[in-house]
Coordinates of N, CA and C and ligand atoms in Angstrom, one line a residue:
M1 N 0.8 -1.2 0.0 CA 0.0 0.0 0.0 C 0.9 1.2 0.0
N2 N 0.5 2.3 -0.7 CA 1.2 3.5 -0.8 C 1.1 4.3 0.5
R3 N 2.0 5.2 0.7 CA 2.0 6.1 1.9 C 0.6 6.8 1.9
D4 N 0.0 6.9 3.1 CA -1.4 7.5 3.1 C -1.6 8.1 4.5
V5 N -2.6 8.9 4.6 CA -3.1 9.6 5.8 C -4.3 8.8 6.3
I6 N -4.3 8.4 7.6 CA -5.5 7.7 8.1 C -6.1 8.6 9.1
I7 N -7.4 8.9 9.0 CA -8.1 9.8 9.9 C -8.7 8.9 11.1
A8 N -8.3 9.3 12.3 CA -8.8 8.6 13.5 C -10.2 9.1 13.8
C9 N -11.2 8.3 13.5 CA -12.6 8.7 13.7 C -13.0 8.4 15.1
D10 N -12.5 9.2 16.0 CA -12.8 9.0 17.4 C -14.1 9.6 17.8
F11 N -15.2 9.1 17.3 CA -16.5 9.6 17.6 C -17.3 8.5 18.4
S12 N -18.3 8.9 19.1 CA -19.0 7.9 19.9 C -20.3 7.3 19.3
S13 N -20.6 7.8 18.1 CA -21.9 7.3 17.5 C -21.7 7.3 16.0
R14 N -22.6 6.4 15.4 CA -22.7 6.3 14.0 C -23.0 7.7 13.4
E15 N -24.0 8.4 14.0 CA -24.5 9.7 13.4 C -23.3 10.6 13.3
A16 N -22.6 10.8 14.4 CA -21.5 11.8 14.4 C -20.4 11.4 13.4
T17 N -20.2 10.1 13.3 CA -19.1 9.6 12.3 C -19.6 9.9 10.9
L18 N -20.8 9.5 10.6 CA -21.3 9.7 9.2 C -21.4 11.2 8.8
E19 N -21.8 12.0 9.8 CA -22.0 13.4 9.5 C -20.6 14.0 9.2
F20 N -19.6 13.5 9.9 CA -18.2 13.9 9.7 C -17.7 13.5 8.3
L21 N -18.0 12.2 7.9 CA -17.5 11.7 6.7 C -18.2 12.3 5.5
D22 N -19.5 12.7 5.7 CA -20.3 13.3 4.7 C -19.7 14.7 4.2
R23 N -18.9 15.2 5.0 CA -18.3 16.5 4.7 C -17.3 16.4 3.6
F24 N -16.8 15.2 3.4 CA -15.7 15.0 2.4 C -16.3 14.8 1.0
P25 N -15.9 15.5 0.0 CA -16.5 15.4 -1.3 C -16.3 14.1 -1.9
A26 N -17.1 13.7 -2.9 CA -17.0 12.5 -3.6 C -15.6 12.5 -4.3
G27 N -15.0 11.4 -4.5 CA -13.7 11.4 -5.1 C -12.8 10.7 -4.1
R28 N -11.7 11.3 -3.7 CA -10.8 10.7 -2.8 C -11.4 10.4 -1.4
K29 N -11.7 9.1 -1.1 CA -12.3 8.7 0.2 C -11.2 8.5 1.2
P30 N -11.2 9.2 2.3 CA -10.1 9.1 3.3 C -10.1 7.7 3.9
F31 N -8.9 7.2 4.1 CA -8.6 6.0 4.9 C -9.0 6.3 6.3
V32 N -9.8 5.5 6.9 CA -10.5 5.8 8.2 C -10.0 4.8 9.3
K33 N -9.7 5.3 10.5 CA -9.4 4.4 11.6 C -10.7 4.3 12.6
I34 N -11.1 3.1 12.8 CA -12.2 2.9 13.8 C -11.6 2.3 15.0
G35 N -11.8 3.0 16.1 CA -11.2 2.5 17.4 C -12.3 1.9 18.3
M36 N -11.8 1.6 19.5 CA -12.7 1.0 20.5 C -14.0 1.8 20.8
E37 N -13.8 3.1 20.9 CA -15.0 3.9 21.3 C -16.2 3.7 20.3
L38 N -15.9 3.8 19.0 CA -16.9 3.7 18.1 C -17.4 2.2 17.9
F39 N -16.4 1.3 17.9 CA -16.8 -0.1 17.7 C -17.6 -0.6 18.8
Y40 N -17.2 -0.3 20.0 CA -18.0 -0.8 21.2 C -19.4 -0.1 21.3
A41 N -19.5 1.1 20.7 CA -20.8 1.7 20.7 C -21.7 1.2 19.6
E42 N -21.2 0.9 18.5 CA -22.0 0.6 17.3 C -21.9 -0.8 16.8
G43 N -20.8 -1.5 17.2 CA -20.7 -2.9 16.7 C -20.2 -3.0 15.3
P44 N -20.1 -4.2 14.8 CA -19.5 -4.5 13.5 C -20.3 -3.8 12.3
S45 N -21.6 -3.4 12.5 CA -22.3 -2.8 11.4 C -21.7 -1.5 11.0
I46 N -21.1 -0.7 11.9 CA -20.5 0.5 11.5 C -19.3 0.3 10.6
V47 N -18.6 -0.8 10.8 CA -17.5 -1.1 9.9 C -18.0 -1.4 8.5
R48 N -19.0 -2.2 8.5 CA -19.6 -2.6 7.2 C -20.1 -1.4 6.4
E49 N -20.8 -0.5 7.2 CA -21.4 0.7 6.6 C -20.3 1.6 6.0
I50 N -19.2 1.9 6.7 CA -18.2 2.8 6.3 C -17.4 2.1 5.1
K51 N -17.2 0.8 5.2 CA -16.6 0.1 4.1 C -17.4 0.2 2.8
A52 N -18.7 0.0 3.0 CA -19.6 0.1 1.8 C -19.6 1.5 1.2
R53 N -19.3 2.5 1.9 CA -19.2 3.8 1.4 C -17.9 4.0 0.6
G54 N -17.0 3.0 0.6 CA -15.8 3.1 -0.2 C -14.5 3.5 0.5
H55 N -14.6 3.5 1.9 CA -13.3 3.9 2.6 C -12.5 2.6 2.9
K56 N -11.2 2.8 3.0 CA -10.3 1.8 3.5 C -10.4 1.9 5.0
I57 N -10.3 0.8 5.8 CA -10.5 0.9 7.2 C -9.3 0.2 8.0
F58 N -8.8 0.9 9.0 CA -7.9 0.4 10.0 C -8.7 0.2 11.2
L59 N -9.0 -1.1 11.6 CA -9.8 -1.4 12.8 C -8.8 -1.6 14.0
D60 N -8.8 -0.5 14.8 CA -7.8 -0.4 15.9 C -8.4 -0.9 17.2
L61 N -8.5 -2.3 17.4 CA -9.0 -2.9 18.6 C -8.0 -3.4 19.6
K62 N -6.7 -3.4 19.1 CA -5.6 -3.8 20.0 C -5.9 -5.0 20.8
L63 N -6.0 -6.2 20.2 CA -6.3 -7.4 20.9 C -5.1 -7.9 21.7
H64 N -5.5 -8.5 22.9 CA -4.4 -8.9 23.8 C -5.1 -10.0 24.7
D65 N -4.8 -11.3 24.4 CA -5.4 -12.3 25.3 C -4.6 -13.6 25.0
I66 N -5.1 -14.8 25.5 CA -4.4 -16.0 25.2 C -4.5 -16.3 23.7
P67 N -3.5 -17.1 23.2 CA -3.5 -17.3 21.7 C -4.8 -17.8 21.1
N68 N -5.4 -18.8 21.8 CA -6.6 -19.4 21.3 C -7.8 -18.4 21.2
T69 N -7.9 -17.5 22.2 CA -9.0 -16.5 22.2 C -8.7 -15.5 21.1
V70 N -7.5 -15.1 20.9 CA -7.1 -14.1 19.9 C -7.3 -14.7 18.5
Q71 N -6.9 -15.9 18.4 CA -7.1 -16.6 17.0 C -8.6 -16.5 16.6
K72 N -9.5 -16.9 17.6 CA -10.9 -16.9 17.3 C -11.5 -15.6 17.1
A73 N -11.0 -14.6 17.9 CA -11.5 -13.2 17.7 C -11.1 -12.7 16.3
M74 N -9.9 -13.0 15.9 CA -9.4 -12.6 14.6 C -10.2 -13.2 13.5
K75 N -10.6 -14.5 13.7 CA -11.4 -15.2 12.7 C -12.7 -14.4 12.5
S76 N -13.3 -14.0 13.6 CA -14.5 -13.2 13.5 C -14.3 -11.9 12.7
L77 N -13.1 -11.2 13.0 CA -12.8 -10.0 12.4 C -12.5 -10.2 10.9
S78 N -12.0 -11.4 10.5 CA -11.6 -11.6 9.1 C -12.8 -11.4 8.2
G79 N -14.0 -11.6 8.7 CA -15.2 -11.5 7.9 C -15.6 -10.1 7.6
L80 N -15.0 -9.1 8.3 CA -15.4 -7.7 8.2 C -14.8 -7.0 7.0
D81 N -13.8 -7.6 6.3 CA -13.2 -7.0 5.1 C -12.5 -5.6 5.5
V82 N -11.9 -5.6 6.6 CA -11.1 -4.3 6.9 C -9.7 -4.5 6.2
D83 N -9.0 -3.3 6.1 CA -7.7 -3.3 5.4 C -6.6 -3.6 6.4
I84 N -6.7 -3.0 7.6 CA -5.6 -3.2 8.6 C -6.3 -3.5 10.0
C85 N -5.8 -4.5 10.8 CA -6.2 -4.6 12.2 C -5.0 -4.8 13.0
N86 N -5.2 -4.8 14.3 CA -4.0 -4.8 15.2 C -4.2 -5.6 16.5
L87 N -3.1 -5.7 17.2 CA -3.0 -6.4 18.5 C -1.8 -5.8 19.3
H88 N -1.7 -6.3 20.5 CA -0.5 -5.8 21.4 C 0.6 -6.9 21.2
A89 N 1.8 -6.4 20.8 CA 2.9 -7.3 20.7 C 3.3 -7.9 22.1
G90 N 2.9 -7.2 23.2 CA 3.1 -7.7 24.5 C 2.4 -9.0 24.8
G91 N 1.5 -9.5 24.0 CA 0.8 -10.8 24.2 C 1.7 -11.9 23.8
G92 N 2.8 -11.6 23.2 CA 3.8 -12.7 22.9 C 3.7 -13.3 21.5
M93 N 4.7 -14.0 21.1 CA 4.8 -14.5 19.7 C 3.8 -15.5 19.4
E94 N 3.5 -16.4 20.3 CA 2.5 -17.5 20.0 C 1.2 -16.8 19.7
M95 N 0.8 -15.8 20.5 CA -0.4 -15.0 20.3 C -0.4 -14.4 19.0
M96 N 0.7 -13.8 18.6 CA 0.7 -13.1 17.3 C 0.6 -14.1 16.1
K97 N 1.3 -15.2 16.3 CA 1.2 -16.3 15.2 C -0.3 -16.8 15.1
A98 N -0.9 -17.0 16.3 CA -2.3 -17.5 16.3 C -3.2 -16.4 15.6
A99 N -2.9 -15.1 15.8 CA -3.7 -14.1 15.3 C -3.6 -14.1 13.7
V100 N -2.4 -14.3 13.2 CA -2.3 -14.4 11.7 C -3.1 -15.6 11.2
K101 N -3.0 -16.7 11.9 CA -3.8 -17.9 11.5 C -5.3 -17.6 11.5
G102 N -5.8 -17.0 12.6 CA -7.2 -16.7 12.7 C -7.7 -15.7 11.6
L103 N -6.8 -14.8 11.3 CA -7.2 -13.7 10.4 C -7.2 -14.2 8.9
T104 N -6.4 -15.2 8.6 CA -6.3 -15.7 7.2 C -7.6 -16.4 6.8
R105 N -8.2 -15.9 5.7 CA -9.4 -16.5 5.2 C -9.1 -17.8 4.5
E106 N -10.2 -18.5 4.1 CA -10.0 -19.8 3.4 C -9.3 -19.7 2.1
D107 N -9.5 -18.5 1.4 CA -8.8 -18.3 0.1 C -7.4 -17.8 0.3
G108 N -6.9 -17.7 1.5 CA -5.5 -17.3 1.8 C -5.3 -15.8 2.0
T109 N -6.3 -15.0 1.7 CA -6.2 -13.6 1.9 C -6.4 -13.2 3.3
R110 N -5.9 -12.0 3.7 CA -6.2 -11.5 5.0 C -5.9 -10.0 5.1
P111 N -6.5 -9.3 6.0 CA -6.1 -7.9 6.2 C -4.7 -7.8 6.7
L112 N -4.1 -6.6 6.5 CA -2.7 -6.4 7.1 C -2.9 -6.5 8.6
L113 N -1.9 -7.0 9.3 CA -1.9 -7.1 10.8 C -0.7 -6.4 11.3
I114 N -0.9 -5.5 12.2 CA 0.2 -4.7 12.8 C 0.1 -4.8 14.3
A115 N 1.2 -4.5 15.0 CA 1.3 -4.7 16.4 C 1.6 -3.4 17.1
V116 N 0.9 -3.1 18.2 CA 1.3 -2.0 19.1 C 2.5 -2.5 19.9
T117 N 3.6 -1.8 19.9 CA 4.8 -2.2 20.7 C 4.5 -1.8 22.1
M118 N 5.0 -0.6 22.5 CA 4.8 -0.1 23.8 C 3.9 1.2 23.6
L119 N 2.8 1.2 24.4 CA 1.9 2.4 24.2 C 2.7 3.7 24.5
T120 N 2.3 4.7 23.7 CA 3.1 6.0 23.9 C 2.7 6.7 25.2
S121 N 1.7 6.2 25.9 CA 1.4 6.7 27.2 C 2.3 6.1 28.3
I122 N 3.1 5.1 27.9 CA 4.0 4.5 28.9 C 5.5 5.1 28.7
D123 N 6.0 5.5 29.8 CA 7.4 6.0 29.7 C 8.4 5.1 30.4
Q124 N 9.6 5.4 30.3 CA 10.7 4.5 30.8 C 10.4 4.2 32.3
E125 N 10.1 5.2 33.1 CA 9.9 4.9 34.5 C 8.7 3.9 34.8
M126 N 7.6 4.2 34.1 CA 6.4 3.3 34.3 C 6.7 1.9 33.8
M127 N 7.4 1.8 32.7 CA 7.7 0.5 32.1 C 8.5 -0.3 33.2
E128 N 9.5 0.3 33.8 CA 10.3 -0.4 34.8 C 9.6 -0.6 36.1
N129 N 9.0 0.5 36.7 CA 8.5 0.4 38.0 C 7.1 -0.3 38.1
E130 N 6.3 0.0 37.1 CA 4.9 -0.6 37.2 C 4.8 -1.9 36.4
L131 N 5.4 -2.0 35.3 CA 5.3 -3.2 34.5 C 6.4 -4.2 34.8
G132 N 7.5 -3.7 35.4 CA 8.6 -4.6 35.7 C 9.4 -5.1 34.5
I133 N 9.4 -4.3 33.5 CA 10.2 -4.6 32.3 C 11.4 -3.8 32.3
H134 N 12.6 -4.5 32.4 CA 13.8 -3.7 32.5 C 14.5 -3.6 31.2
G135 N 15.2 -2.5 31.0 CA 15.9 -2.2 29.7 C 15.6 -0.8 29.3
D136 N 16.1 -0.5 28.1 CA 16.0 0.8 27.6 C 14.7 0.8 26.7
L137 N 13.7 1.7 27.0 CA 12.4 1.6 26.3 C 12.5 1.5 24.7
P138 N 13.4 2.3 24.1 CA 13.5 2.2 22.6 C 14.0 0.8 22.2
E139 N 14.8 0.2 23.0 CA 15.3 -1.2 22.7 C 14.2 -2.2 22.9
V140 N 13.3 -2.0 23.9 CA 12.2 -2.9 24.1 C 11.2 -2.8 22.9
V141 N 11.0 -1.5 22.5 CA 10.2 -1.3 21.3 C 10.7 -2.1 20.1
M142 N 12.0 -2.0 19.9 CA 12.6 -2.7 18.7 C 12.5 -4.2 18.9
K143 N 12.7 -4.7 20.1 CA 12.5 -6.1 20.4 C 11.1 -6.6 20.0
Y144 N 10.1 -5.8 20.5 CA 8.7 -6.2 20.2 C 8.5 -6.1 18.7
A145 N 9.1 -5.1 18.0 CA 8.9 -5.0 16.5 C 9.4 -6.2 15.8
K146 N 10.6 -6.6 16.3 CA 11.3 -7.8 15.7 C 10.4 -9.1 16.0
N147 N 9.9 -9.2 17.2 CA 9.0 -10.3 17.5 C 7.8 -10.3 16.5
A148 N 7.2 -9.1 16.3 CA 6.1 -9.0 15.4 C 6.4 -9.5 14.0
K149 N 7.6 -9.0 13.6 CA 8.1 -9.4 12.2 C 8.3 -10.9 12.1
D150 N 8.9 -11.5 13.1 CA 9.2 -12.9 13.1 C 7.9 -13.8 13.3
A151 N 6.9 -13.2 13.9 CA 5.6 -13.9 14.0 C 4.8 -13.8 12.7
G152 N 5.3 -13.1 11.7 CA 4.6 -13.0 10.4 C 3.7 -11.8 10.3
L153 N 3.8 -10.8 11.2 CA 3.0 -9.6 11.0 C 3.6 -8.7 10.0
D154 N 2.8 -7.7 9.6 CA 3.2 -6.8 8.5 C 3.8 -5.4 9.0
G155 N 3.7 -5.1 10.3 CA 4.2 -3.8 10.7 C 3.9 -3.5 12.1
V156 N 4.1 -2.3 12.5 CA 3.9 -1.9 13.9 C 3.2 -0.5 13.9
V157 N 2.6 -0.2 15.1 CA 2.2 1.2 15.4 C 3.3 1.7 16.2
C158 N 3.9 2.9 15.8 CA 5.0 3.4 16.6 C 5.0 4.9 16.4
S159 N 6.0 5.5 17.1 CA 6.2 7.0 17.0 C 6.9 7.2 15.7
P160 N 6.6 8.3 15.0 CA 7.4 8.6 13.7 C 8.9 8.7 14.1
L161 N 9.2 9.0 15.3 CA 10.6 9.1 15.7 C 11.3 7.8 15.7
E162 N 10.5 6.7 15.8 CA 11.0 5.3 15.8 C 11.0 4.7 14.4
A163 N 10.4 5.3 13.5 CA 10.1 4.6 12.2 C 11.4 4.2 11.5
A164 N 12.4 5.1 11.4 CA 13.6 4.7 10.7 C 14.3 3.5 11.3
K165 N 14.3 3.5 12.7 CA 15.0 2.4 13.4 C 14.2 1.1 13.1
V166 N 12.9 1.2 13.2 CA 12.1 0.0 12.9 C 12.4 -0.6 11.5
H167 N 12.5 0.3 10.5 CA 12.8 -0.1 9.2 C 14.2 -0.7 9.1
E168 N 15.1 -0.2 9.9 CA 16.5 -0.7 9.9 C 16.5 -2.1 10.5
V169 N 15.7 -2.3 11.6 CA 15.7 -3.6 12.2 C 14.9 -4.7 11.5
C170 N 13.7 -4.2 11.0 CA 12.8 -5.2 10.4 C 12.6 -5.1 8.9
G171 N 13.3 -4.2 8.2 CA 13.3 -4.1 6.8 C 12.3 -3.0 6.3
D172 N 12.6 -2.4 5.1 CA 11.8 -1.3 4.6 C 10.4 -1.7 4.3
G173 N 10.1 -3.0 4.0 CA 8.8 -3.4 3.7 C 7.9 -3.5 4.9
F174 N 8.5 -3.5 6.1 CA 7.7 -3.6 7.3 C 7.1 -2.3 7.7
L175 N 5.7 -2.3 7.8 CA 5.0 -1.0 7.9 C 5.2 -0.3 9.2
T176 N 5.3 1.0 9.1 CA 5.3 1.9 10.3 C 4.0 2.8 10.2
V177 N 3.1 2.6 11.2 CA 1.9 3.3 11.2 C 2.0 4.3 12.4
T178 N 2.0 5.6 12.2 CA 2.4 6.5 13.3 C 1.4 7.5 13.7
P179 N 0.9 7.5 14.9 CA 0.1 8.6 15.4 C 1.0 9.6 16.0
G180 N 0.4 10.6 16.8 CA 1.2 11.6 17.4 C 1.5 12.7 16.3
I181 N 0.6 13.0 15.5 CA 0.8 14.0 14.4 C 0.1 15.3 14.7
R182 N 0.8 16.4 14.6 CA 0.2 17.7 14.7 C 0.8 18.7 13.6
F183 N 0.0 19.7 13.2 CA 0.5 20.7 12.3 C 1.4 21.6 13.2
A184 N 2.3 22.3 12.6 CA 3.3 23.1 13.3 C 2.6 24.1 14.2
D185 N 1.4 24.6 13.8 CA 0.7 25.6 14.5 C -0.4 25.1 15.4
D186 N -0.5 23.8 15.6 CA -1.5 23.1 16.5 C -1.1 23.1 18.0
A187 N -2.1 22.9 18.8 CA -1.9 22.5 20.2 C -1.5 21.0 20.3
K188 N -0.7 20.6 21.2 CA -0.3 19.2 21.3 C -1.4 18.3 21.9
G189 N -2.3 18.9 22.8 CA -3.3 18.1 23.5 C -2.6 17.2 24.4
D190 N -3.0 15.9 24.6 CA -2.4 15.0 25.5 C -1.3 14.2 24.9
Q191 N -0.9 14.4 23.7 CA 0.2 13.7 23.1 C 1.5 14.4 23.5
Q192 N 2.5 13.6 23.9 CA 3.7 14.2 24.4 C 4.7 14.5 23.3
R193 N 5.0 13.5 22.5 CA 6.0 13.7 21.4 C 5.3 13.8 20.1
V194 N 5.2 15.0 19.5 CA 4.4 15.1 18.3 C 5.4 15.5 17.1
T195 N 4.9 15.2 15.9 CA 5.6 15.4 14.7 C 4.7 16.0 13.7
T196 N 5.1 16.8 12.8 CA 4.2 17.3 11.7 C 4.2 16.2 10.6
P197 N 3.1 16.3 9.7 CA 3.0 15.3 8.6 C 4.3 15.4 7.7
A198 N 4.8 16.6 7.5 CA 6.0 16.7 6.6 C 7.2 16.0 7.3
K199 N 7.4 16.2 8.6 CA 8.5 15.6 9.3 C 8.3 14.1 9.3
A200 N 7.1 13.6 9.5 CA 6.8 12.2 9.5 C 7.2 11.5 8.2
K201 N 7.0 12.3 7.1 CA 7.4 11.8 5.8 C 9.0 11.6 5.7
T202 N 9.7 12.7 6.2 CA 11.1 12.6 6.1 C 11.7 11.5 7.1
L203 N 10.9 11.2 8.1 CA 11.4 10.2 9.1 C 11.1 8.8 8.6
G204 N 10.3 8.7 7.5 CA 10.0 7.3 6.9 C 8.8 6.6 7.3
S205 N 7.8 7.3 7.9 CA 6.5 6.7 8.3 C 5.8 6.2 7.0
D206 N 5.1 5.1 7.1 CA 4.4 4.6 5.9 C 2.9 5.2 5.9
F207 N 2.4 5.2 7.1 CA 1.0 5.8 7.3 C 1.1 6.7 8.5
I208 N 0.4 7.9 8.4 CA 0.2 8.7 9.6 C -1.2 8.6 10.0
V209 N -1.5 8.5 11.4 CA -2.8 8.5 11.9 C -3.1 9.8 12.5
V210 N -4.1 10.5 12.0 CA -4.3 11.9 12.5 C -5.7 12.0 13.0
G211 N -5.9 12.4 14.3 CA -7.2 12.5 14.8 C -7.6 14.0 14.9
R212 N -7.4 14.6 16.1 CA -7.9 15.9 16.4 C -7.5 17.0 15.4
S213 N -6.3 16.9 14.8 CA -5.8 17.9 13.9 C -6.7 18.0 12.7
I214 N -7.4 16.9 12.4 CA -8.4 17.0 11.3 C -9.8 17.1 11.9
T215 N -10.2 16.2 12.8 CA -11.6 16.1 13.3 C -12.0 17.4 14.1
A216 N -11.1 18.0 14.7 CA -11.4 19.2 15.5 C -11.1 20.5 14.8
A217 N -10.6 20.4 13.5 CA -10.3 21.6 12.7 C -11.5 22.4 12.3
A218 N -11.4 23.7 12.1 CA -12.5 24.5 11.7 C -13.0 24.0 10.3
D219 N -12.0 23.5 9.5 CA -12.4 23.0 8.2 C -11.6 21.7 8.0
P220 N -12.3 20.5 8.5 CA -11.6 19.2 8.4 C -11.2 18.8 7.0
V221 N -11.9 19.2 6.0 CA -11.6 18.7 4.6 C -10.2 19.4 4.2
E222 N -10.1 20.7 4.6 CA -8.9 21.4 4.3 C -7.7 20.9 5.1
A223 N -8.0 20.6 6.3 CA -6.9 20.0 7.2 C -6.4 18.6 6.6
Y224 N -7.4 17.8 6.1 CA -7.0 16.5 5.5 C -6.2 16.8 4.3
R225 N -6.6 17.7 3.5 CA -5.8 18.0 2.2 C -4.4 18.5 2.6
R226 N -4.3 19.3 3.6 CA -3.0 19.8 4.1 C -2.1 18.6 4.5
C227 N -2.7 17.6 5.2 CA -2.0 16.4 5.6 C -1.5 15.7 4.4
I228 N -2.4 15.5 3.4 CA -2.1 14.7 2.2 C -0.9 15.5 1.4
S229 N -1.0 16.8 1.3 CA 0.0 17.5 0.5 C 1.3 17.5 1.3
E230 N 1.3 17.5 2.6 CA 2.6 17.5 3.3 C 3.2 16.1 3.4
F231 N 2.3 15.1 3.4 CA 2.8 13.7 3.7 C 3.0 12.8 2.5
C232 N 2.0 13.0 1.5 CA 2.0 12.0 0.4 C 2.8 12.4 -0.8
Ligands
LIG301 O1 -6.2 13.1 18.1 P1 -4.9 12.4 17.9 O2 -4.3 12.8 16.5 O3 -4.0 12.6 19.0 O4 -5.3 10.9 17.8 C1 -4.4 9.9 17.6 C2 -5.1 8.5 17.5 O5 -4.1 7.5 17.4 C3 -6.1 8.2 18.6 O6 -7.1 7.4 18.0 C4 -5.3 7.3 19.5 O7 -6.0 6.3 20.1 C5 -4.3 6.6 18.5 N1 -3.1 6.1 19.0 C6 -2.1 6.9 19.7 N2 -1.0 6.4 20.2 C7 -0.7 5.1 20.1 C8 -1.7 4.3 19.5 C9 -2.8 4.8 19.0 O8 -2.3 8.1 19.7 N3 0.4 4.6 20.5

């Protein structure tokens, strides 16, 4: 897949989501991320509806459970015809391998599967003191990325600042999907380490995930176009 901008549709209802998507003119349909908030509120039907409107979909449900359960959950998701879905690399390699199996349809096709390495809300101190994982956080991220690659996954969710290193460790074809994007003139909100779309491009991100810089903009369509022109 070519470099693209994915809009995080962090809305709590079908109505709010469709009203937002209706603002985009016919033609280029934005790649859309559906997360837990919307999926848990509306269920699989919202995925089918947005897909039927012609959007590509990244279903961001971040699965994390025992291998058997994740395999079966992924089998359920494989019927939804999404383009990308994800899980936590922290569930281990057997879980990730089971996920690939569950996601693969009878004809051998499957959506892309990517792993969350370490959540960006976790810092070095939390990782060591709360989670009991010792080591340098960026090295743990790379280890998890390598596990994901070895388990047969297609990429990771990571910071744009980690994209080049992930490509170095896992190869250029291994996808880096990067949130934490703001325009130079935006507020950071609750994101700590932010990067502009233009900078994410130079750092080697394959996809940027952009939420509030588009969804909360005075003119979301214009903000989306600005992302596309800076990043693609
Ligand atoms: O509004 P904003 O651009 O900060 O939204 C970023 C999106 O990316 C949200 O949907 C958030 O859940 C998601 N995300 C993130 N950091 C991660 C993984 C996902 O910000 N490590």
